């Protein structure tokens, strides 16, 4: 018998955002991926720009001039923000993914408490830490330079 | 006699419809249902099918959150239709669609076969080298209550697919096996009666395995049975890494008690029926 026609209902990128009232960890997951992509983009640009030094001091000066505008200045701060978030959330994920803060299996009793409840204090601590780093770096970046 | 407010109200159901014979893509259709307090989404669907539109199709069986057939996307969140009371969800509009991240067979019926194939591939049963549990089903195992708790939570899975529909990695990653099959790999790996870890480790550690999970946690948020697949996957990651690094405790599967040598057949008690499987 021929396979019946089916409609592919995979959510794609939309699935990263959920229905608008999902758990906080989903948004931490999505932001982690976006900041990761941002950092990779910066890394590629960084390699391209600094490699211009191989073509002499004039090429280096020209490239540095190209990336000295206010857009790149703001962009660099976004890289700092991405790095802080990615690092703080990454430390949480390393601990979670090695099973250290998700708790042991337990009898599910309604209303169910899951591993999300177990690791949430760590999530809150890491986000407060990230916020402190953002304030400190923001002060340094915008006020002292 | 004064009129009492019974709490009943008209609720607008917006239901995603898809007929593979006539439709190219799903579309929404609206119905209005008089909803009484305590009425479940499943009962609302029955009312529509019985009184308004006999062509509406969905899957259901037990009506009490045990069989896992009626998983669907209700007001944007995967849940069991039989387990969810309408007036707990809304006072006006209820949107119902099939579980995302599965292909739609018709209306609210998802194709769960890809999920179940991955589940079956992980041998969801006790695997032993010393004997076949299917051929000696009457033997009891030496297992402590503490050892039971290590996997009991994960054994409550009813394969409804809600976790797969909620997972953001499933939404984009075609290779990912998904929270349900992976949690069930751990359910058997954590069972001291089982000796199939090596076989399941190849699946769980390979392409589309546990490393694709980055703990969005939605599987555990939506699970109607409190199974917590996210926990199972993270615990299995630790087990796998420990195995690769040679740090895992080497433990043989627990033994069986065997038949009681003092047991005697009592007179007057009819003999048990013959085995339904071949005991060689």
Tab-separated table of C-alpha atoms in Angstrom:
chain	number	residue	atom	x	y	z
A	1	UNK	CA	0.000	0.000	0.000
A	2	UNK	CA	1.307	3.443	-0.867
A	3	UNK	CA	2.381	5.632	2.007
A	4	UNK	CA	-0.432	8.091	2.809
A	5	UNK	CA	0.173	11.793	2.261
A	6	UNK	CA	1.329	13.507	5.454
A	7	UNK	CA	1.860	17.167	6.295
A	8	UNK	CA	5.255	17.958	7.841
A	9	UNK	CA	4.456	19.846	11.034
A	10	UNK	CA	8.039	20.427	12.206
A	11	UNK	CA	8.275	23.891	13.791
A	12	UNK	CA	11.793	24.824	12.603
A	13	UNK	CA	13.301	28.018	14.066
A	14	UNK	CA	9.859	28.983	15.409
A	15	UNK	CA	10.243	26.057	17.796
A	16	UNK	CA	13.103	27.841	19.562
A	17	UNK	CA	10.678	30.482	20.814
A	18	UNK	CA	7.762	28.296	21.877
A	19	UNK	CA	4.254	29.525	22.471
A	20	UNK	CA	5.153	32.606	24.479
A	21	UNK	CA	4.565	31.190	27.938
A	22	UNK	CA	7.169	28.524	28.303
A	23	UNK	CA	9.794	27.902	30.945
A	24	UNK	CA	12.686	30.317	31.467
A	25	UNK	CA	15.180	27.590	30.505
A	26	UNK	CA	13.868	27.589	26.921
A	27	UNK	CA	14.768	31.242	26.523
A	28	UNK	CA	18.141	30.634	28.185
A	29	UNK	CA	18.644	27.868	25.572
A	30	UNK	CA	17.653	30.115	22.668
A	31	UNK	CA	19.794	33.026	23.859
A	32	UNK	CA	22.726	30.657	24.357
A	33	UNK	CA	22.473	29.560	20.717
A	34	UNK	CA	22.084	33.113	19.403
A	35	UNK	CA	25.043	34.421	21.422
A	36	UNK	CA	27.067	31.410	20.239
A	37	UNK	CA	26.318	32.301	16.622
A	38	UNK	CA	27.222	35.938	17.357
A	39	UNK	CA	30.548	34.940	18.891
A	40	UNK	CA	31.410	32.722	15.916
A	41	UNK	CA	30.582	35.598	13.540
A	42	UNK	CA	32.834	37.898	15.564
A	43	UNK	CA	35.588	35.280	15.607
A	44	UNK	CA	35.571	34.972	11.797
A	45	UNK	CA	35.593	38.780	11.394
A	46	UNK	CA	38.392	39.066	13.944
A	47	UNK	CA	40.570	36.561	12.065
A	48	UNK	CA	39.912	38.319	8.739
A	49	UNK	CA	40.732	41.781	10.101
A	50	UNK	CA	43.862	40.826	12.024
A	51	UNK	CA	45.155	38.714	9.111
A	52	UNK	CA	45.434	41.959	7.126
A	53	UNK	CA	48.655	42.613	9.054
A	54	UNK	CA	50.277	39.948	6.897
A	55	UNK	CA	49.867	42.317	3.935
A	56	UNK	CA	51.798	45.174	5.556
A	57	UNK	CA	51.279	48.091	7.919
A	58	UNK	CA	49.226	50.093	5.388
A	59	UNK	CA	46.744	47.257	4.870
A	60	UNK	CA	46.462	46.858	8.634
A	61	UNK	CA	45.798	50.594	9.122
A	62	UNK	CA	43.205	50.606	6.341
A	63	UNK	CA	41.320	47.629	7.794
A	64	UNK	CA	41.423	49.023	11.294
A	65	UNK	CA	40.026	52.266	9.916
A	66	UNK	CA	37.181	50.345	8.306
A	67	UNK	CA	36.116	48.851	11.635
A	68	UNK	CA	36.545	51.942	13.800
A	69	UNK	CA	33.066	53.444	13.284
A	70	UNK	CA	30.374	53.768	15.991
A	71	UNK	CA	28.458	50.733	14.655
A	72	UNK	CA	31.498	48.527	15.268
A	73	UNK	CA	32.015	50.142	18.666
A	74	UNK	CA	28.481	49.133	19.697
A	75	UNK	CA	29.013	45.776	17.984
A	76	UNK	CA	32.093	45.145	20.097
A	77	UNK	CA	30.079	45.793	23.240
A	78	UNK	CA	27.456	43.321	22.026
A	79	UNK	CA	30.287	40.803	21.672
A	80	UNK	CA	31.215	41.490	25.301
A	81	UNK	CA	27.582	40.979	26.380
A	82	UNK	CA	27.358	37.767	24.342
A	83	UNK	CA	30.576	36.477	25.827
A	84	UNK	CA	29.450	37.185	29.407
A	85	UNK	CA	26.085	35.504	28.933
A	86	UNK	CA	27.499	32.565	26.970
A	87	UNK	CA	30.205	31.960	29.578
A	88	UNK	CA	27.929	32.207	32.633
A	89	UNK	CA	25.159	30.118	31.111
A	90	UNK	CA	27.770	27.731	29.701
A	91	UNK	CA	29.131	27.009	33.177
A	92	UNK	CA	25.581	26.189	34.302
A	93	UNK	CA	25.081	23.931	31.276
A	94	UNK	CA	28.349	22.064	31.886
A	95	UNK	CA	27.242	21.309	35.448
A	96	UNK	CA	23.705	20.377	34.349
A	97	UNK	CA	24.789	18.241	31.406
A	98	UNK	CA	27.158	16.231	33.580
A	99	UNK	CA	24.171	15.512	35.787
A	100	UNK	CA	25.496	17.359	38.863
A	101	UNK	CA	22.614	19.704	39.634
A	102	UNK	CA	19.584	17.881	38.226
A	103	UNK	CA	19.014	15.709	41.296
A	104	UNK	CA	18.415	11.998	41.499
A	105	UNK	CA	15.438	10.186	40.023
A	106	UNK	CA	12.504	10.343	42.419
A	107	UNK	CA	8.925	9.154	42.631
A	108	UNK	CA	6.797	11.705	40.699
A	109	UNK	CA	4.119	13.105	43.021
A	110	UNK	CA	1.635	15.667	41.669
A	111	UNK	CA	2.199	18.619	41.396
A	112	UNK	CA	5.387	17.372	39.801
A	113	UNK	CA	8.752	18.837	40.722
A	114	UNK	CA	11.357	18.191	38.044
A	115	UNK	CA	15.078	18.609	37.548
A	116	UNK	CA	14.275	22.156	36.377
A	117	UNK	CA	13.395	23.067	39.964
A	118	UNK	CA	16.658	21.531	41.182
A	119	UNK	CA	18.913	23.523	38.862
A	120	UNK	CA	17.006	26.819	38.976
A	121	UNK	CA	18.942	28.308	41.929
A	122	UNK	CA	22.131	27.813	39.891
A	123	UNK	CA	20.472	29.488	36.895
A	124	UNK	CA	19.478	32.479	39.037
A	125	UNK	CA	22.977	32.773	40.538
A	126	UNK	CA	24.621	32.634	37.095
A	127	UNK	CA	22.242	35.249	35.693
A	128	UNK	CA	22.929	37.598	38.644
A	129	UNK	CA	26.654	37.018	38.063
A	130	UNK	CA	26.203	37.792	34.362
A	131	UNK	CA	24.302	40.997	35.200
A	132	UNK	CA	27.112	42.129	37.548
A	133	UNK	CA	29.715	41.469	34.836
A	134	UNK	CA	27.607	43.391	32.307
A	135	UNK	CA	27.390	46.412	34.625
A	136	UNK	CA	31.133	46.298	35.368
A	137	UNK	CA	32.106	45.869	31.718
A	138	UNK	CA	29.596	48.520	30.610
A	139	UNK	CA	31.082	51.017	33.061
A	140	UNK	CA	34.575	50.181	31.881
A	141	UNK	CA	33.673	50.277	28.174
A	142	UNK	CA	31.500	53.392	28.046
A	143	UNK	CA	32.736	55.497	30.962
A	144	UNK	CA	36.472	54.862	31.163
A	145	UNK	CA	37.290	54.672	27.426
B	1	UNK	CA	-36.498	29.767	42.460
B	2	UNK	CA	-33.641	32.072	41.567
B	3	UNK	CA	-31.445	31.301	38.619
B	4	UNK	CA	-28.056	30.001	39.731
B	5	UNK	CA	-24.854	30.551	37.757
B	6	UNK	CA	-23.719	27.026	36.935
B	7	UNK	CA	-20.437	28.330	35.545
B	8	UNK	CA	-21.261	27.008	32.078
B	9	UNK	CA	-20.225	29.228	29.175
B	10	UNK	CA	-19.777	29.226	25.420
B	11	UNK	CA	-16.195	28.587	24.348
B	12	UNK	CA	-14.941	29.142	20.798
B	13	UNK	CA	-12.883	26.142	19.639
B	14	UNK	CA	-10.419	26.933	16.842
B	15	UNK	CA	-9.291	23.566	15.542
B	16	UNK	CA	-6.505	22.840	13.042
B	17	UNK	CA	-7.895	20.613	10.306
B	18	UNK	CA	-6.059	18.638	7.625
B	19	UNK	CA	-7.465	16.078	5.246
B	20	UNK	CA	-4.677	14.430	3.218
B	21	UNK	CA	-7.140	13.592	0.432
B	22	UNK	CA	-8.348	17.142	-0.199
B	23	UNK	CA	-6.039	19.645	1.546
B	24	UNK	CA	-2.580	20.871	0.585
B	25	UNK	CA	-1.983	22.412	4.017
B	26	UNK	CA	-3.791	22.560	7.384
B	27	UNK	CA	-6.421	25.243	7.976
B	28	UNK	CA	-8.421	26.408	11.001
B	29	UNK	CA	-12.093	25.700	11.564
B	30	UNK	CA	-14.197	27.234	14.334
B	31	UNK	CA	-16.883	25.702	16.528
B	32	UNK	CA	-18.734	26.989	19.578
B	33	UNK	CA	-19.320	24.595	22.454
B	34	UNK	CA	-21.334	25.050	25.646
B	35	UNK	CA	-18.781	24.077	28.295
B	36	UNK	CA	-19.700	22.955	31.813
B	37	UNK	CA	-17.207	23.173	34.693
B	38	UNK	CA	-15.072	20.041	34.804
B	39	UNK	CA	-15.456	19.350	31.097
B	40	UNK	CA	-12.212	18.213	29.480
B	41	UNK	CA	-10.841	19.136	26.059
B	42	UNK	CA	-11.504	15.563	24.987
B	43	UNK	CA	-15.169	15.850	25.979
B	44	UNK	CA	-15.388	19.110	24.040
B	45	UNK	CA	-14.066	17.358	20.949
B	46	UNK	CA	-16.588	14.541	21.421
B	47	UNK	CA	-19.368	17.118	21.625
B	48	UNK	CA	-18.248	18.725	18.364
B	49	UNK	CA	-18.010	15.351	16.630
B	50	UNK	CA	-21.406	14.238	17.947
B	51	UNK	CA	-23.371	17.429	17.323
B	52	UNK	CA	-21.574	19.634	14.794
B	53	UNK	CA	-18.975	17.936	12.598
B	54	UNK	CA	-18.689	14.170	12.289
B	55	UNK	CA	-15.591	14.480	10.075
B	56	UNK	CA	-13.316	15.704	12.901
B	57	UNK	CA	-10.596	13.140	13.610
B	58	UNK	CA	-8.346	12.652	16.642
B	59	UNK	CA	-6.866	9.737	18.556
B	60	UNK	CA	-8.014	8.699	22.025
B	61	UNK	CA	-8.596	5.591	24.109
B	62	UNK	CA	-8.592	5.478	27.907
B	63	UNK	CA	-9.972	8.989	28.772
B	64	UNK	CA	-7.956	9.038	32.016
B	65	UNK	CA	-4.359	9.991	31.221
B	66	UNK	CA	-3.022	6.465	31.035
B	67	UNK	CA	-2.828	5.440	27.369
B	68	UNK	CA	-1.092	8.541	25.945
B	69	UNK	CA	-3.196	8.625	22.779
B	70	UNK	CA	-4.748	12.088	22.980
B	71	UNK	CA	-1.650	14.303	23.120
B	72	UNK	CA	-2.323	17.546	21.239
B	73	UNK	CA	-1.327	21.208	21.151
B	74	UNK	CA	-3.902	23.064	23.261
B	75	UNK	CA	-3.557	26.849	23.507
B	76	UNK	CA	0.008	26.542	22.286
B	77	UNK	CA	1.137	23.906	24.751
B	78	UNK	CA	1.368	20.111	24.305
B	79	UNK	CA	-0.907	18.264	26.729
B	80	UNK	CA	-3.313	15.337	27.031
B	81	UNK	CA	-6.830	16.314	25.970
B	82	UNK	CA	-8.366	13.942	28.517
B	83	UNK	CA	-6.308	15.407	31.353
B	84	UNK	CA	-7.035	19.077	30.733
B	85	UNK	CA	-10.180	20.898	31.830
B	86	UNK	CA	-11.308	23.559	29.384
B	87	UNK	CA	-12.248	26.214	31.947
B	88	UNK	CA	-8.842	25.830	33.601
B	89	UNK	CA	-7.296	26.861	30.279
B	90	UNK	CA	-9.577	29.614	28.996
B	91	UNK	CA	-12.787	31.594	29.432
B	92	UNK	CA	-13.276	32.376	25.762
B	93	UNK	CA	-11.105	30.797	23.043
B	94	UNK	CA	-9.430	27.389	22.853
B	95	UNK	CA	-7.015	26.642	20.004
B	96	UNK	CA	-6.337	22.982	19.318
B	97	UNK	CA	-3.810	21.567	16.870
B	98	UNK	CA	-1.884	18.339	16.309
B	99	UNK	CA	1.406	17.845	18.171
B	100	UNK	CA	4.163	19.739	16.314
B	101	UNK	CA	7.430	18.128	15.170
B	102	UNK	CA	5.495	15.109	13.902
B	103	UNK	CA	3.922	14.717	10.480
B	104	UNK	CA	0.151	15.088	10.466
B	105	UNK	CA	-1.805	12.050	9.314
B	106	UNK	CA	-5.177	13.784	9.569
B	107	UNK	CA	-6.660	16.644	11.643
B	108	UNK	CA	-5.308	16.140	15.188
B	109	UNK	CA	-3.601	12.796	14.541
B	110	UNK	CA	0.224	12.932	14.483
B	111	UNK	CA	2.411	10.212	12.986
B	112	UNK	CA	4.230	8.892	16.078
B	113	UNK	CA	6.055	6.109	14.209
B	114	UNK	CA	9.472	7.870	13.897
B	115	UNK	CA	9.486	8.318	17.681
B	116	UNK	CA	8.398	4.744	18.329
B	117	UNK	CA	10.992	3.331	15.895
B	118	UNK	CA	13.774	5.063	17.851
B	119	UNK	CA	12.198	3.762	21.054
B	120	UNK	CA	12.138	0.176	19.782
B	121	UNK	CA	15.738	0.453	18.479
B	122	UNK	CA	16.871	0.977	22.087
B	123	UNK	CA	15.508	-2.439	23.150
B	124	UNK	CA	12.921	-1.223	25.667
B	125	UNK	CA	13.038	-4.420	27.703
B	126	UNK	CA	15.382	-6.212	30.087
B	127	UNK	CA	18.436	-7.422	28.161
B	128	UNK	CA	20.467	-10.266	29.731
B	129	UNK	CA	23.430	-12.273	28.485
B	130	UNK	CA	22.966	-15.162	30.914
B	131	UNK	CA	19.331	-15.948	30.042
B	132	UNK	CA	16.380	-14.616	28.098
B	133	UNK	CA	13.854	-12.999	30.473
B	134	UNK	CA	11.117	-13.650	27.920
B	135	UNK	CA	11.667	-17.405	28.359
B	136	UNK	CA	11.901	-17.381	32.157
B	137	UNK	CA	9.314	-14.818	33.093
B	138	UNK	CA	8.527	-16.264	36.508
B	139	UNK	CA	11.953	-15.710	38.096
B	140	UNK	CA	12.209	-12.864	40.580
B	141	UNK	CA	15.236	-10.560	40.680
B	142	UNK	CA	17.315	-9.363	43.590
B	143	UNK	CA	16.639	-5.609	43.470
B	144	UNK	CA	16.449	-3.214	46.405
B	145	UNK	CA	13.800	-0.479	46.731
B	146	UNK	CA	16.601	2.108	46.314
B	147	UNK	CA	17.600	0.518	43.016
B	148	UNK	CA	13.962	0.583	41.931
B	149	UNK	CA	13.703	4.357	42.526
B	150	UNK	CA	16.623	4.948	40.117
B	151	UNK	CA	14.424	4.098	37.138
B	152	UNK	CA	10.821	4.081	38.439
B	153	UNK	CA	10.186	7.733	37.559
B	154	UNK	CA	11.185	7.153	33.936
B	155	UNK	CA	9.074	4.005	33.631
B	156	UNK	CA	5.856	6.062	33.944
B	157	UNK	CA	6.269	7.277	30.337
B	158	UNK	CA	3.083	6.720	28.296
B	159	UNK	CA	4.642	7.601	24.906
B	160	UNK	CA	2.190	10.442	24.255
B	161	UNK	CA	4.808	12.493	22.374
B	162	UNK	CA	4.161	15.766	24.265
B	163	UNK	CA	7.877	16.033	25.143
B	164	UNK	CA	8.866	15.639	21.485
B	165	UNK	CA	6.425	18.377	20.468
B	166	UNK	CA	7.763	20.790	23.101
B	167	UNK	CA	11.481	20.233	22.427
B	168	UNK	CA	13.147	23.141	20.562
B	169	UNK	CA	15.980	20.885	19.377
B	170	UNK	CA	13.425	18.510	17.817
B	171	UNK	CA	11.951	21.521	16.021
B	172	UNK	CA	15.048	22.035	13.889
B	173	UNK	CA	17.253	18.954	14.133
B	174	UNK	CA	16.160	16.161	11.804
B	175	UNK	CA	18.634	13.667	13.301
B	176	UNK	CA	17.806	14.148	16.973
B	177	UNK	CA	16.140	11.092	18.482
B	178	UNK	CA	14.200	13.205	20.947
B	179	UNK	CA	13.479	13.160	24.682
B	180	UNK	CA	11.091	10.225	24.760
B	181	UNK	CA	13.326	7.492	23.240
B	182	UNK	CA	16.437	8.802	25.020
B	183	UNK	CA	14.708	8.909	28.408
B	184	UNK	CA	13.597	5.330	27.858
B	185	UNK	CA	17.164	4.255	27.030
B	186	UNK	CA	18.094	5.580	30.467
B	187	UNK	CA	15.076	3.926	32.074
B	188	UNK	CA	16.555	0.516	31.151
B	189	UNK	CA	20.212	1.519	31.614
B	190	UNK	CA	19.425	2.562	35.191
B	191	UNK	CA	17.698	-0.752	35.888
B	192	UNK	CA	19.990	-3.127	37.808
B	193	UNK	CA	18.279	-6.132	36.203
B	194	UNK	CA	19.414	-5.003	32.760
B	195	UNK	CA	22.684	-5.689	30.945
B	196	UNK	CA	22.051	-3.821	27.686
B	197	UNK	CA	23.978	-0.611	28.407
B	198	UNK	CA	26.641	-1.189	25.727
B	199	UNK	CA	24.047	-1.613	22.974
B	200	UNK	CA	22.051	1.438	24.013
B	201	UNK	CA	25.209	3.526	24.535
B	202	UNK	CA	25.957	3.219	20.796
B	203	UNK	CA	22.549	4.755	20.023
B	204	UNK	CA	22.491	7.313	22.825
B	205	UNK	CA	26.070	8.451	22.241
B	206	UNK	CA	25.890	8.431	18.448
B	207	UNK	CA	24.362	10.760	15.872
B	208	UNK	CA	21.180	12.355	17.149
B	209	UNK	CA	21.880	11.144	20.667
B	210	UNK	CA	22.079	12.822	24.048
B	211	UNK	CA	24.756	15.360	23.048
B	212	UNK	CA	22.165	17.206	20.966
B	213	UNK	CA	20.165	18.028	24.117
B	214	UNK	CA	21.072	21.380	25.679
B	215	UNK	CA	18.570	21.396	28.463
B	216	UNK	CA	15.778	23.695	27.337
B	217	UNK	CA	13.791	21.592	29.808
B	218	UNK	CA	10.465	21.825	27.987
B	219	UNK	CA	10.099	18.052	27.816
B	220	UNK	CA	9.968	17.943	31.613
B	221	UNK	CA	7.705	21.003	31.765
B	222	UNK	CA	4.983	19.459	29.612
B	223	UNK	CA	5.212	15.778	30.617
B	224	UNK	CA	1.755	14.850	31.926
B	225	UNK	CA	3.182	12.015	34.052
B	226	UNK	CA	6.115	13.783	35.741
B	227	UNK	CA	8.633	11.554	33.961
B	228	UNK	CA	11.284	14.307	33.640
B	229	UNK	CA	13.017	13.218	30.415
B	230	UNK	CA	15.501	16.113	30.736
B	231	UNK	CA	16.829	14.613	33.965
B	232	UNK	CA	17.089	11.146	32.403
B	233	UNK	CA	19.088	12.529	29.462
B	234	UNK	CA	21.540	14.466	31.667
B	235	UNK	CA	22.046	11.455	33.951
B	236	UNK	CA	22.713	9.291	30.895
B	237	UNK	CA	25.255	11.819	29.604
B	238	UNK	CA	27.178	11.447	32.853
B	239	UNK	CA	26.943	7.665	32.615
B	240	UNK	CA	28.210	7.730	29.010
B	241	UNK	CA	31.115	10.085	29.753
B	242	UNK	CA	32.109	8.002	32.770
B	243	UNK	CA	31.987	4.925	30.524
B	244	UNK	CA	34.203	6.524	27.850
B	245	UNK	CA	36.736	7.634	30.473
B	246	UNK	CA	36.727	4.247	32.154
B	247	UNK	CA	35.405	5.757	35.392
B	248	UNK	CA	32.089	3.906	35.442
B	249	UNK	CA	31.547	1.275	38.123
B	250	UNK	CA	31.589	-2.142	36.504
B	251	UNK	CA	28.538	-3.939	37.797
B	252	UNK	CA	26.991	-7.157	36.619
B	253	UNK	CA	23.190	-7.257	36.272
B	254	UNK	CA	21.548	-8.469	39.465
B	255	UNK	CA	20.823	-12.162	39.902
B	256	UNK	CA	17.548	-13.986	40.053
B	257	UNK	CA	16.116	-15.824	43.020
B	258	UNK	CA	15.089	-18.858	40.958
B	259	UNK	CA	12.338	-21.317	41.770
B	260	UNK	CA	11.697	-22.061	45.443
B	261	UNK	CA	12.969	-25.659	46.105
B	262	UNK	CA	10.510	-26.018	48.985
B	263	UNK	CA	7.488	-25.035	46.923
B	264	UNK	CA	4.980	-27.872	46.529
B	265	UNK	CA	1.861	-27.994	44.455
B	266	UNK	CA	-1.136	-28.001	46.789
B	267	UNK	CA	-3.775	-30.603	46.255
B	268	UNK	CA	-7.066	-29.331	44.953
B	269	UNK	CA	-5.497	-26.309	43.253
B	270	UNK	CA	-5.777	-26.595	39.472
B	271	UNK	CA	-2.434	-26.641	37.585
B	272	UNK	CA	-1.342	-23.428	35.851
B	273	UNK	CA	-2.117	-23.056	32.157
B	274	UNK	CA	0.644	-24.061	29.714
B	275	UNK	CA	3.203	-21.424	28.689
B	276	UNK	CA	2.177	-19.362	25.712
B	277	UNK	CA	5.781	-19.103	24.484
B	278	UNK	CA	8.253	-21.801	23.547
B	279	UNK	CA	10.442	-22.672	26.603
B	280	UNK	CA	13.429	-24.548	25.180
